[in-house]
Amino acid sequence: MMGRKKEKELPLQSLPPKHKSRAEDNDYKESEANDDPAVQQLNISDESTEEVVIPHTNPLGQWGNQIQFVLSLVAASVGLGNIWRFPYLCQQHGGGVFLIPYTLMLFLEGIPMFYLEVAAGQRRQKGPIGVWKEKSPYMAGIGIGNCVVSFIIGLYYNVIITWCLFYFGNSFQAELPWAKCPVDNGTVVKECELSDSTTYFWHREALNASPSIEEPGVMNWKMTLCLFSTWVVCYLCLCRGIKSAGKVVYVVSIVPYVILTIFLVRGLMLPGASSGLAHILTPKWEKLGDPQVWLDAATQIFFSFGVAFGYLVAFASYSRHNNDCRRDVLLVSFTNYATSIFASVVIFCVLGFKAHTNFNDCLMRDRLVIADYWGSNISSVNDSVVFEMCNNPTDTNNTIVSVINGSSLNLECCQLTKLLDTSAQGTGLAFIVFTQAMLEFPAPPFWSVIFFLMLLTLGVGSQIAIIEGVITTLCHIKAIRLRREIITGIVCGLSFLICLIFVTQAGEYWVKVFDAYGGSLSLMIIAFFEAIALWIYGIDKFSKDIEAMGQKKPNLYWIITWRLAPFLMFAMFAASIVGQIINPDKYSAWRADKGESVKVEYPVLARLVGSFLVIIVTIWVPVVALIHAISKRRRNLQNEDGAVPDDDSGHSSNEARRAARFPYWRRSDGDTLPNNKEMTDSAAPDLPPPWSAPNTAFEKQPGRQTTRGDAL
């Protein structure tokens, strides 16, 4: 260009440390920063408006290395759902056939949204509020929604960890306390006799469950102590930020795979393991026509990847600006996918053994009935005799009847496939079905210890990520001027007090309310707004942002899936609402007099609480958009001296043009100036308002541009 002054080079270390960590303004592009900051240089010209290379560094710190970042994503995304939710869905939805919709949703929904959040966080080096505000000031409420929904999910997720800790502590006994029914005055407790020992221990000893969510009863002091311990552990893992959390991820991300491998080796040697594997892998092609199968596949992918939680943005903001985040996203995504399949193989090896054991016990009972009727020894009645008798027609009550010489015998006639179909998910799988199966192992306490240790590490890894999303957001808000340790302590302390509702006798029921409303519908709505925010910002512009980090431009696959994302998110949300209207949510209430759980509809109070959870998460998006619109209108009315109305980025056009002309001057708004020094009005450059207005002094800063904080 004509008249351009010769550009001079300034070393990066000449910039004040605080300003090295600040993000540049939206009006300027960023380019890749070298790995070694000591050799980076800025090309500056007093009159040039060309791009300036400004390395991004999160002021809250960075990962010690990229392995910590990847392991953190693995620990966050691979959680309890991979162990007790995915195998159940496979079993219920056609075995191996379920992998078809699951894989399709992985590529259409999971990976693209995962990449969106990680790339956005790494690009801006900010928390969720700052990232979504830069996409569009009208969508800054998404960041608040991320924070609130993570806080809600963290509440009940830590209660699940509390239950695991309770069982883990009770596993250090020569005989597991759930191995036998308790005896009272020489008589087996009726509640346990009506159910079984593992079911009784879970509902009575662990939860002391009430018959209804409307009967909270008293607090369980044992669970309260465990709950307090889990929040203390959470605080210790997060109080120093990624310095402490980065070390913990080595344990919580690796230990589960070691234990799963141990269970796999042991499970493959168990009788009946092959039957369990055959059951889960045998495809039932007719299931592909069931819409519920596709909805469950999309929902499982959505929650497994942690989309809309906010912690993906938070974790990525601690990563290096030029890190190959696409590589990390693909690695973590396929690790998550493979872990779900790996866990299913392990789970159904054990469940196949349990079904095989129950099937043999059933055959033995039928043989005893037949031998007693014949008046002979049981050895004279083999399995083939039972099978032959059970092949007779059933009566009108569908009770299998065997007719012998005019007499009838009521036989159980168990079938292995039906026993395999009778499975459980969630707490039922972990605390009832699996604990019962481990009683048949040699040295049950050992297997119980490592099983619940695995659940603990999986839970803690995810919990660290969830609460980190909350704390990172709060630490980036300028109005909150507290040390991270204090913020973490306040969050954990407040969470513990709220969680006391979950250690009452109705605690398990409230966990399900929080999960169904605060952790399901809310996330879908926030994810929908995230996809809309990308549309507003511009997919092409976002692709250029990724290129500016030194990565390849997103190809057609990413562009198409990002364009489809809002429709997929809306379809999931609409299908969930329709499903709840057709089949209203119910919870399983424990009936001690029957020794079983019965399905009961939620009362009005529970539905009101659930609705409140959805509103408190999603209301921030329209509220913040309205506030921004009003503020923008007010600024436009107050503009003087011919200032042009604000543009969509939140700057006035005159202000943006002046920032381009004088890129090395910035407002002295306290903590954004070197050493917090402010200049007097006489030291300010001779610029028209608002630049030379009172209390808006300037200080020259080589190579820096105006930035805005994350606070709303």
XYZ file of C-alpha atoms in Angstrom:
712
model
C 0.000 0.000 0.000
C 1.117 3.565 -0.724
C 2.442 5.544 2.201
C 2.565 2.540 4.536
C 5.149 2.939 7.268
C 7.749 0.282 7.701
C 6.440 -2.261 10.149
C 8.407 -2.962 13.261
C 8.570 -6.203 15.173
C 8.118 -6.517 18.895
C 8.843 -9.741 20.787
C 5.899 -11.328 22.533
C 7.568 -11.093 25.924
C 7.413 -7.295 25.688
C 3.661 -7.494 26.259
C 2.413 -7.467 29.863
C 1.458 -11.012 31.004
C -2.202 -10.100 31.521
C -2.517 -8.861 27.961
C -0.967 -11.958 26.521
C -3.973 -13.817 27.939
C -6.635 -11.495 26.610
C -8.706 -12.391 23.570
C -8.736 -9.942 20.688
C -11.841 -8.133 19.507
C -14.361 -9.741 17.151
C -13.508 -7.234 14.442
C -10.089 -8.777 13.870
C -8.989 -12.194 12.785
C -6.485 -14.340 14.604
C -3.803 -16.601 13.192
C -1.894 -19.534 14.535
C 0.417 -19.075 17.500
C 3.679 -21.004 17.705
C 4.180 -23.570 20.424
C 6.995 -21.619 22.068
C 5.763 -18.159 23.118
C 9.333 -16.931 23.484
C 9.879 -16.974 19.745
C 6.538 -15.493 18.718
C 6.553 -11.950 17.341
C 3.916 -9.405 16.513
C 4.063 -7.411 13.280
C 2.784 -3.936 14.129
C 2.258 -0.829 12.050
C 0.915 2.446 13.414
C -1.284 2.909 10.372
C -1.770 -0.629 9.189
C -5.048 -2.431 9.800
C -3.708 -5.778 8.665
C -4.163 -8.859 10.795
C -2.203 -9.037 14.020
C -1.084 -12.388 15.376
C -2.169 -12.556 18.989
C -1.713 -15.850 20.843
C -4.621 -16.855 23.033
C -4.045 -18.044 26.563
C -6.787 -18.635 29.105
C -6.059 -16.362 32.103
C -7.111 -19.241 34.360
C -4.283 -21.452 33.091
C -3.557 -24.201 30.582
C -3.304 -27.970 30.592
C 0.108 -29.289 31.572
C 0.126 -31.207 28.281
C -2.327 -32.284 25.616
C -2.559 -35.785 27.073
C -4.284 -34.271 30.088
C -6.747 -32.521 27.796
C -7.589 -35.709 25.876
C -7.868 -37.803 29.036
C -10.121 -35.141 30.566
C -12.451 -35.382 27.587
C -12.406 -39.184 27.839
C -13.136 -39.101 31.580
C -15.940 -36.589 31.005
C -17.658 -38.345 28.106
C -17.170 -41.949 29.238
C -19.360 -42.205 32.299
C -21.933 -44.306 34.069
C -24.256 -44.199 31.054
C -21.806 -46.304 29.042
C -21.982 -49.003 31.713
C -25.617 -49.166 32.753
C -27.571 -47.420 30.000
C -26.126 -48.442 26.633
C -26.153 -52.246 27.275
C -29.783 -52.002 28.343
C -30.728 -50.144 25.153
C -28.964 -52.764 23.048
C -30.822 -55.518 24.833
C -34.204 -53.806 24.501
C -33.835 -52.620 20.909
C -32.792 -55.588 18.866
C -29.292 -56.431 20.029
C -26.742 -55.702 17.317
C -29.371 -53.882 15.248
C -29.283 -51.000 17.723
C -25.753 -50.230 16.562
C -27.117 -49.100 13.180
C -29.146 -46.092 14.436
C -26.580 -45.485 17.163
C -23.723 -45.238 14.665
C -25.766 -43.057 12.316
C -26.613 -40.632 15.130
C -22.963 -40.638 16.168
C -21.989 -39.104 12.821
C -25.050 -36.893 12.352
C -25.347 -35.514 15.856
C -22.665 -36.529 18.354
C -19.376 -35.770 16.618
C -20.475 -32.496 14.908
C -21.839 -30.934 18.113
C -18.832 -32.203 20.045
C -16.490 -30.556 17.539
C -18.521 -27.339 17.588
C -18.127 -26.828 21.337
C -14.482 -27.883 21.547
C -13.414 -25.723 18.586
C -15.360 -22.717 19.873
C -13.806 -22.984 23.345
C -10.281 -23.412 22.040
C -10.652 -20.553 19.561
C -11.789 -17.959 22.103
C -10.073 -19.290 25.243
C -13.112 -18.280 27.278
C -15.882 -19.850 29.275
C -19.320 -20.665 27.818
C -20.722 -17.151 28.347
C -17.865 -15.476 26.511
C -17.864 -17.999 23.673
C -21.574 -17.784 22.888
C -21.620 -14.027 23.393
C -19.030 -13.693 20.645
C -21.120 -15.885 18.373
C -23.968 -13.443 18.958
C -24.627 -11.077 21.885
C -28.259 -12.120 21.673
C -27.265 -15.738 22.430
C -25.056 -15.060 25.466
C -27.775 -16.608 27.619
C -26.701 -20.007 26.291
C -23.603 -19.790 28.475
C -25.702 -19.097 31.555
C -27.977 -21.980 30.588
C -24.913 -24.251 30.286
C -23.838 -23.212 33.765
C -27.256 -23.737 35.361
C -27.933 -27.102 33.723
C -24.475 -28.360 34.715
C -25.145 -27.263 38.281
C -28.467 -29.143 38.336
C -26.997 -32.302 36.809
C -24.021 -32.123 39.160
C -26.412 -32.213 42.116
C -28.004 -35.566 41.422
C -24.967 -37.053 39.666
C -22.979 -36.689 42.854
C -25.730 -38.520 44.715
C -25.206 -41.509 42.406
C -21.515 -41.359 43.283
C -22.608 -41.294 46.933
C -24.530 -44.545 46.458
C -21.476 -46.127 44.829
C -19.320 -44.978 47.742
C -21.776 -46.526 50.220
C -21.620 -49.902 48.445
C -17.862 -49.607 48.044
C -17.452 -49.149 51.793
C -19.755 -52.086 52.555
C -17.772 -54.362 50.227
C -14.856 -54.632 52.682
C -16.438 -57.462 54.638
C -15.810 -61.190 54.679
C -19.451 -61.750 53.761
C -21.216 -59.104 51.744
C -24.151 -57.621 53.687
C -26.528 -58.208 50.764
C -25.645 -61.894 50.453
C -28.406 -63.091 52.803
C -31.730 -61.860 54.100
C -31.621 -60.555 57.678
C -33.257 -62.591 60.425
C -35.412 -61.041 63.125
C -36.159 -63.251 66.171
C -35.324 -66.366 64.198
C -37.571 -65.356 61.283
C -36.514 -63.981 57.912
C -37.646 -60.389 57.465
C -40.852 -60.541 55.444
C -39.875 -57.687 53.109
C -36.704 -59.536 52.133
C -38.501 -62.853 51.838
C -40.975 -61.311 49.388
C -38.162 -59.955 47.211
C -34.529 -61.107 47.516
C -31.459 -60.155 49.514
C -29.907 -57.718 47.003
C -33.195 -55.940 46.302
C -33.946 -55.662 50.014
C -30.508 -54.254 50.821
C -30.832 -51.590 48.126
C -34.304 -50.370 49.010
C -34.216 -50.794 52.773
C -30.618 -50.694 54.012
C -29.169 -48.253 51.472
C -32.129 -45.970 50.663
C -34.656 -46.770 53.389
C -37.155 -45.968 50.640
C -40.580 -44.549 51.410
C -43.654 -45.751 49.490
C -44.130 -42.410 47.712
C -42.307 -39.271 46.617
C -44.817 -37.336 48.716
C -43.518 -39.008 51.880
C -39.967 -37.686 52.369
C -39.534 -39.315 55.760
C -36.273 -38.798 57.617
C -32.713 -38.232 56.440
C -30.389 -41.194 56.094
C -27.373 -40.258 58.210
C -25.108 -42.869 56.594
C -25.831 -41.511 53.128
C -25.429 -37.965 54.426
C -21.872 -38.727 55.545
C -21.110 -40.342 52.196
C -22.618 -37.332 50.408
C -20.436 -34.939 52.387
C -17.365 -37.033 51.556
C -18.069 -36.973 47.823
C -18.419 -33.186 47.780
C -15.156 -32.840 49.723
C -13.442 -35.007 47.100
C -15.013 -32.903 44.361
C -13.688 -29.725 45.984
C -10.179 -31.109 46.338
C -10.140 -32.126 42.679
C -11.272 -28.701 41.455
C -10.031 -26.109 43.954
C -6.809 -25.446 42.055
C -8.361 -25.684 38.623
C -6.678 -27.756 35.972
C -3.550 -27.992 38.107
C -5.368 -30.423 40.384
C -7.976 -31.779 37.965
C -5.299 -32.454 35.346
C -3.589 -34.904 37.699
C -6.792 -36.655 38.728
C -7.772 -37.500 35.145
C -4.857 -39.907 34.834
C -6.577 -42.088 37.421
C -10.270 -41.632 36.650
C -9.809 -42.131 32.895
C -7.521 -45.177 32.977
C -8.647 -47.227 36.006
C -12.143 -48.027 34.562
C -10.577 -49.636 31.489
C -8.272 -51.750 33.635
C -11.184 -53.001 35.734
C -13.391 -53.584 32.682
C -10.630 -55.702 31.187
C -10.388 -57.731 34.397
C -14.138 -58.311 34.351
C -13.990 -59.264 30.664
C -11.335 -61.917 31.234
C -13.249 -63.309 34.198
C -16.605 -63.028 32.445
C -15.511 -64.975 29.363
C -14.585 -67.909 31.609
C -18.018 -68.038 33.254
C -20.622 -70.619 32.191
C -23.362 -68.933 30.200
C -21.181 -66.082 28.960
C -21.569 -67.252 25.358
C -25.359 -67.208 25.735
C -25.223 -63.615 26.960
C -23.014 -62.515 24.079
C -25.181 -64.322 21.536
C -28.247 -62.618 22.942
C -26.820 -59.102 22.742
C -25.237 -59.551 19.316
C -28.077 -61.386 17.560
C -29.837 -58.773 15.389
C -33.606 -58.336 15.407
C -34.093 -56.481 12.150
C -37.762 -55.689 12.725
C -36.742 -53.265 15.478
C -35.423 -50.802 12.898
C -39.005 -49.837 12.098
C -39.677 -48.713 15.673
C -39.315 -44.899 16.023
C -38.481 -45.284 19.728
C -35.293 -47.127 18.781
C -34.048 -44.125 16.785
C -35.041 -41.651 19.482
C -33.238 -43.637 22.171
C -30.140 -43.886 19.968
C -30.098 -40.116 19.413
C -30.709 -39.413 23.103
C -27.951 -41.769 24.239
C -25.426 -40.175 21.867
C -26.514 -36.723 22.969
C -26.014 -37.326 26.687
C -22.969 -39.551 26.348
C -20.999 -36.817 24.584
C -21.869 -34.129 27.122
C -23.289 -31.722 24.559
C -24.713 -28.491 26.060
C -23.206 -29.165 29.488
C -20.671 -26.406 28.993
C -17.659 -28.360 30.187
C -16.501 -29.124 26.628
C -16.127 -25.380 26.031
C -14.487 -24.952 29.438
C -11.968 -27.756 28.944
C -11.112 -26.627 25.423
C -10.493 -23.071 26.663
C -7.518 -24.393 28.658
C -5.990 -25.965 25.568
C -3.309 -24.470 23.338
C -4.658 -22.123 20.688
C -3.103 -24.114 17.838
C -3.960 -27.559 19.172
C -5.396 -29.978 16.609
C -8.792 -30.181 18.292
C -10.367 -32.068 15.368
C -7.962 -34.939 15.958
C -8.812 -34.919 19.670
C -12.555 -34.841 18.993
C -12.409 -37.831 16.654
C -10.166 -39.757 19.046
C -12.438 -39.167 22.042
C -15.607 -39.824 20.017
C -14.489 -43.227 18.790
C -13.098 -44.055 22.235
C -16.536 -43.318 23.696
C -18.206 -45.419 21.000
C -15.841 -48.355 21.495
C -16.174 -48.145 25.283
C -19.949 -48.532 25.049
C -19.570 -51.702 22.984
C -16.760 -52.980 25.215
C -18.864 -52.394 28.338
C -21.840 -54.175 26.741
C -19.719 -57.259 26.106
C -18.558 -57.289 29.737
C -22.035 -56.668 31.159
C -23.697 -59.404 29.116
C -20.982 -61.919 29.881
C -21.900 -61.483 33.534
C -25.659 -61.276 32.886
C -25.412 -64.390 30.725
C -23.793 -66.168 33.666
C -26.534 -64.917 35.989
C -29.274 -66.070 33.583
C -27.564 -69.439 33.175
C -27.405 -69.872 36.956
C -31.049 -68.882 37.423
C -32.071 -71.185 34.575
C -30.342 -74.165 36.174
C -31.929 -73.329 39.536
C -35.318 -73.200 37.835
C -34.746 -76.591 36.205
C -33.768 -78.020 39.564
C -36.997 -76.801 41.168
C -39.097 -78.322 38.370
C -37.213 -81.604 38.656
C -37.932 -81.676 42.382
C -41.658 -81.154 41.728
C -41.758 -83.983 39.190
C -39.668 -86.326 41.357
C -41.923 -85.637 44.332
C -44.996 -86.422 42.227
C -43.467 -89.636 40.937
C -42.218 -90.578 44.364
C -38.765 -91.199 42.962
C -35.260 -89.802 43.365
C -34.431 -86.537 41.628
C -31.624 -88.245 39.741
C -34.229 -90.172 37.759
C -35.675 -86.902 36.397
C -33.354 -85.309 33.867
C -33.681 -82.004 32.075
C -35.240 -83.552 28.971
C -38.209 -84.741 31.038
C -38.831 -81.169 32.197
C -38.558 -79.835 28.648
C -41.005 -82.447 27.365
C -43.581 -81.653 30.025
C -43.226 -77.917 29.487
C -44.008 -78.295 25.804
C -47.640 -79.087 26.630
C -50.265 -76.400 25.858
C -50.973 -73.677 28.385
C -54.264 -73.133 30.124
C -56.476 -70.068 29.782
C -54.501 -68.235 32.446
C -51.298 -68.807 30.478
C -49.993 -70.893 33.375
C -48.053 -73.845 32.042
C -49.699 -77.080 33.165
C -48.357 -80.575 32.727
C -50.998 -83.312 32.762
C -49.929 -86.697 34.057
C -52.501 -89.467 34.640
C -55.284 -86.953 35.147
C -53.288 -84.843 37.603
C -51.630 -81.503 36.898
C -48.304 -80.037 37.985
C -47.638 -76.323 37.952
C -44.095 -76.051 36.654
C -42.095 -72.874 36.255
C -40.765 -73.955 32.854
C -38.144 -71.220 32.704
C -36.622 -70.228 29.367
C -33.091 -68.925 29.023
C -34.038 -66.299 26.430
C -36.726 -64.843 28.694
C -34.292 -64.661 31.577
C -31.866 -62.785 29.340
C -34.643 -60.445 28.246
C -35.394 -59.638 31.884
C -32.693 -57.092 32.485
C -32.380 -53.736 34.172
C -30.744 -50.375 33.662
C -29.314 -47.649 35.850
C -29.434 -48.269 39.571
C -31.302 -51.536 39.072
C -28.434 -52.953 37.018
C -25.603 -51.730 39.235
C -27.050 -52.166 42.720
C -29.363 -55.163 42.260
C -28.685 -57.302 39.189
C -24.903 -57.022 39.079
C -24.455 -57.330 42.834
C -26.526 -60.507 42.775
C -24.429 -61.919 39.937
C -21.182 -61.217 41.796
C -22.420 -63.292 44.740
C -21.919 -66.339 42.520
C -18.272 -65.418 41.866
C -15.488 -66.867 43.974
C -14.381 -64.266 46.539
C -17.400 -61.954 46.044
C -15.994 -59.095 48.192
C -13.013 -58.681 45.844
C -15.224 -58.378 42.760
C -17.581 -56.052 44.570
C -14.707 -53.770 45.594
C -13.287 -53.423 42.083
C -16.741 -53.092 40.489
C -17.774 -50.177 42.673
C -14.280 -48.708 42.398
C -14.851 -48.659 38.651
C -18.197 -46.913 39.073
C -16.619 -44.404 41.456
C -13.843 -43.483 39.032
C -16.287 -43.206 36.145
C -18.580 -41.022 38.212
C -15.833 -38.787 39.607
C -14.389 -38.235 36.126
C -17.722 -37.038 34.793
C -18.505 -35.044 37.932
C -15.231 -33.130 37.700
C -16.128 -32.113 34.164
C -19.688 -31.125 35.047
C -18.753 -28.913 38.000
C -15.735 -27.502 36.137
C -18.191 -26.175 33.564
C -19.928 -24.263 36.356
C -16.782 -22.931 38.018
C -15.096 -21.857 34.774
C -18.175 -19.872 33.838
C -18.277 -18.125 37.222
C -14.544 -17.380 37.175
C -14.879 -15.629 33.813
C -17.571 -13.262 35.071
C -15.907 -9.971 35.932
C -18.486 -9.073 38.557
C -17.369 -12.061 40.651
C -14.003 -11.011 42.072
C -13.274 -14.038 44.220
C -10.429 -16.514 44.169
C -11.120 -19.815 42.461
C -10.735 -21.717 45.733
C -13.514 -19.636 47.302
C -15.811 -19.974 44.279
C -15.279 -23.740 44.264
C -15.982 -23.921 47.992
C -19.210 -21.939 47.638
C -20.412 -24.103 44.732
C -19.635 -27.380 46.512
C -21.050 -26.191 49.838
C -24.288 -24.939 48.319
C -24.597 -28.145 46.293
C -24.237 -30.254 49.435
C -27.040 -28.373 51.173
C -29.384 -28.767 48.187
C -28.474 -32.447 47.864
C -29.820 -33.173 51.341
C -33.206 -33.689 49.693
C -31.688 -36.722 47.944
C -30.712 -38.489 51.169
C -34.249 -38.538 52.537
C -36.405 -41.621 52.193
C -37.847 -40.220 48.969
C -34.401 -39.224 47.674
C -34.213 -41.728 44.814
C -37.546 -40.501 43.466
C -36.325 -36.892 43.413
C -33.162 -37.964 41.612
C -35.369 -39.291 38.826
C -37.316 -36.012 38.696
C -34.112 -33.986 38.345
C -32.816 -36.390 35.715
C -36.010 -36.453 33.651
C -36.550 -32.689 33.573
C -33.416 -30.809 34.565
C -31.031 -33.203 32.838
C -32.960 -34.208 29.723
C -35.415 -31.704 28.300
C -33.303 -28.735 29.369
C -30.203 -30.028 27.605
C -32.088 -30.565 24.370
C -33.370 -26.985 24.379
C -29.926 -25.538 25.118
C -28.358 -27.668 22.372
C -30.982 -26.366 19.944
C -30.044 -22.777 20.819
C -26.356 -23.622 20.338
C -27.059 -24.840 16.828
C -29.067 -21.668 16.130
C -26.211 -19.529 17.479
C -23.874 -21.156 14.969
C -26.295 -20.283 12.179
C -26.444 -16.659 13.346
C -22.673 -16.401 13.597
C -22.237 -18.047 10.233
C -20.941 -21.528 9.466
C -18.508 -20.132 6.890
C -17.188 -17.633 9.423
C -16.781 -20.368 12.013
C -14.881 -22.436 9.449
C -12.490 -19.525 8.972
C -12.048 -19.339 12.742
C -10.944 -22.966 12.696
C -8.549 -22.230 9.847
C -7.119 -19.337 11.890
C -6.047 -21.890 14.501
C -3.834 -23.547 11.901
C -6.240 -26.388 11.108
C -7.746 -27.573 7.871
C -10.942 -25.921 6.759
C -13.958 -28.070 7.719
C -15.019 -30.202 4.787
C -18.491 -30.800 3.399
C -19.341 -33.366 6.099
C -18.993 -30.808 8.889
C -20.851 -28.097 6.955
C -23.837 -30.355 6.199
C -24.133 -31.758 9.729
C -23.906 -28.289 11.289
C -26.674 -27.104 8.990
C -28.804 -30.098 9.968
C -28.098 -29.723 13.703
C -31.021 -27.381 14.577
C -33.501 -29.695 12.880
C -32.141 -32.762 14.679
C -32.172 -31.001 18.041
C -35.728 -29.784 17.508
C -36.876 -33.231 16.340
C -35.433 -34.827 19.487
C -37.120 -32.289 21.719
C -40.478 -32.573 19.922
C -40.372 -36.377 20.007
C -39.628 -36.301 23.737
C -42.551 -33.957 24.418
C -44.927 -36.087 22.333
C -43.690 -39.200 24.122
C -44.380 -37.660 27.514
C -47.865 -36.613 26.437
C -48.706 -40.084 25.159
C -46.966 -41.897 28.001
C -46.595 -39.583 31.004
C -43.476 -40.077 33.074
C -43.802 -42.507 35.952
C -41.475 -43.516 38.714
C -40.952 -46.853 40.450
C -42.196 -46.626 44.039
C -41.094 -49.314 46.471
C -43.860 -51.242 48.216
C -42.458 -52.976 51.273
C -45.638 -54.978 51.847
C -45.326 -56.504 48.365
C -41.558 -56.658 48.139
C -41.557 -55.051 44.702
C -41.601 -51.722 42.885
C -44.735 -50.432 41.204
C -45.060 -47.751 38.552
C -46.738 -44.583 39.835
C -47.419 -41.290 38.069
C -45.665 -38.216 39.375
C -47.802 -36.000 41.639
C -48.474 -32.359 40.798
C -45.696 -31.117 43.083
C -43.066 -33.207 41.313
C -44.235 -31.970 37.907
C -44.129 -28.374 39.086
C -40.574 -28.830 40.343
C -39.640 -30.446 37.026
C -41.160 -27.584 35.065
C -39.303 -25.084 37.227
C -36.006 -26.862 36.460
C -36.648 -26.602 32.722
C -37.583 -22.917 32.980
C -34.631 -21.918 35.180
C -32.262 -23.418 32.603
C -33.793 -22.155 29.367
C -35.208 -18.763 30.347
C -31.786 -17.118 30.216
C -31.592 -17.232 26.429
C -34.670 -15.052 25.743
C -34.040 -12.858 28.809
C -30.462 -12.021 27.824
C -31.500 -11.468 24.210
C -34.191 -9.027 25.378
C -31.738 -7.193 27.657
C -29.257 -6.835 24.828
C -31.934 -5.557 22.448
C -33.064 -2.934 24.986
C -29.468 -1.875 25.704
C -28.697 -1.608 22.032
C -31.771 0.529 21.470
C -30.822 2.793 24.378
C -27.277 3.258 23.077
C -28.565 4.132 19.646
C -30.828 6.815 21.111
C -27.972 8.253 23.177
C -25.397 8.351 20.388
C -24.061 11.829 19.800
C -21.837 13.617 17.305
C -23.082 11.628 14.369
C -22.245 8.221 15.709
C -23.665 5.401 13.606
C -26.026 2.948 15.416
C -24.580 -0.210 16.906
C -23.817 -3.151 14.715
C -24.732 -6.724 15.686
C -21.452 -7.284 17.495
C -22.357 -4.799 20.216
C -19.926 -2.046 19.070
C -20.981 1.170 17.451
C -19.774 1.393 13.884
C -17.807 4.581 14.665
C -16.245 2.857 17.634
C -15.284 -0.155 15.555
C -13.739 2.089 12.876
C -11.761 4.026 15.490
C -10.548 0.764 17.003
C -9.329 -0.239 13.548
C -7.536 3.078 13.055
C -5.982 3.115 16.536
C -5.504 -0.603 17.277
C -3.029 -0.043 20.095
C -5.204 2.060 22.402
C -7.807 0.658 24.750
C -10.068 1.838 27.527
C -8.736 1.915 31.052
C -11.455 -0.149 32.648
C -9.527 -1.166 35.711
C -8.212 -4.697 35.489
C -7.602 -4.569 31.753
C -4.706 -2.052 31.966
C -1.121 -3.049 32.761
C -0.528 -2.932 36.511
C -4.065 -1.469 36.864
C -2.747 2.033 36.063
C -5.170 4.624 34.793
C -4.238 7.759 32.926
C -5.632 11.201 33.468
C -7.886 12.822 30.937
C -5.023 15.084 29.872
C -3.038 11.998 28.851
C -5.819 10.676 26.631
C -5.447 11.041 22.854
C -7.277 13.882 21.223
C -10.300 11.925 20.036
C -13.938 12.896 19.852
C -16.454 11.381 22.317
C -16.918 8.775 23.596
C -13.192 8.119 23.601
C -12.166 11.276 25.476
C -15.122 11.366 27.831
C -14.484 11.517 31.599
C -13.415 8.219 33.208
C -12.617 6.671 29.839
C -8.902 7.382 29.685
C -6.536 5.406 27.523
C -3.136 3.888 27.742
C -1.008 2.870 24.825
C -0.445 -0.870 24.521
C 1.682 -2.154 21.651
C -0.058 -4.672 19.449
C -3.316 -4.897 21.426
C -6.864 -4.283 20.385
C -10.015 -3.520 22.304
C -11.465 -6.567 24.040
C -14.648 -7.152 25.906
C -15.038 -9.240 29.004
C -17.318 -12.191 29.435
C -19.664 -10.438 31.841
C -23.044 -9.486 30.496
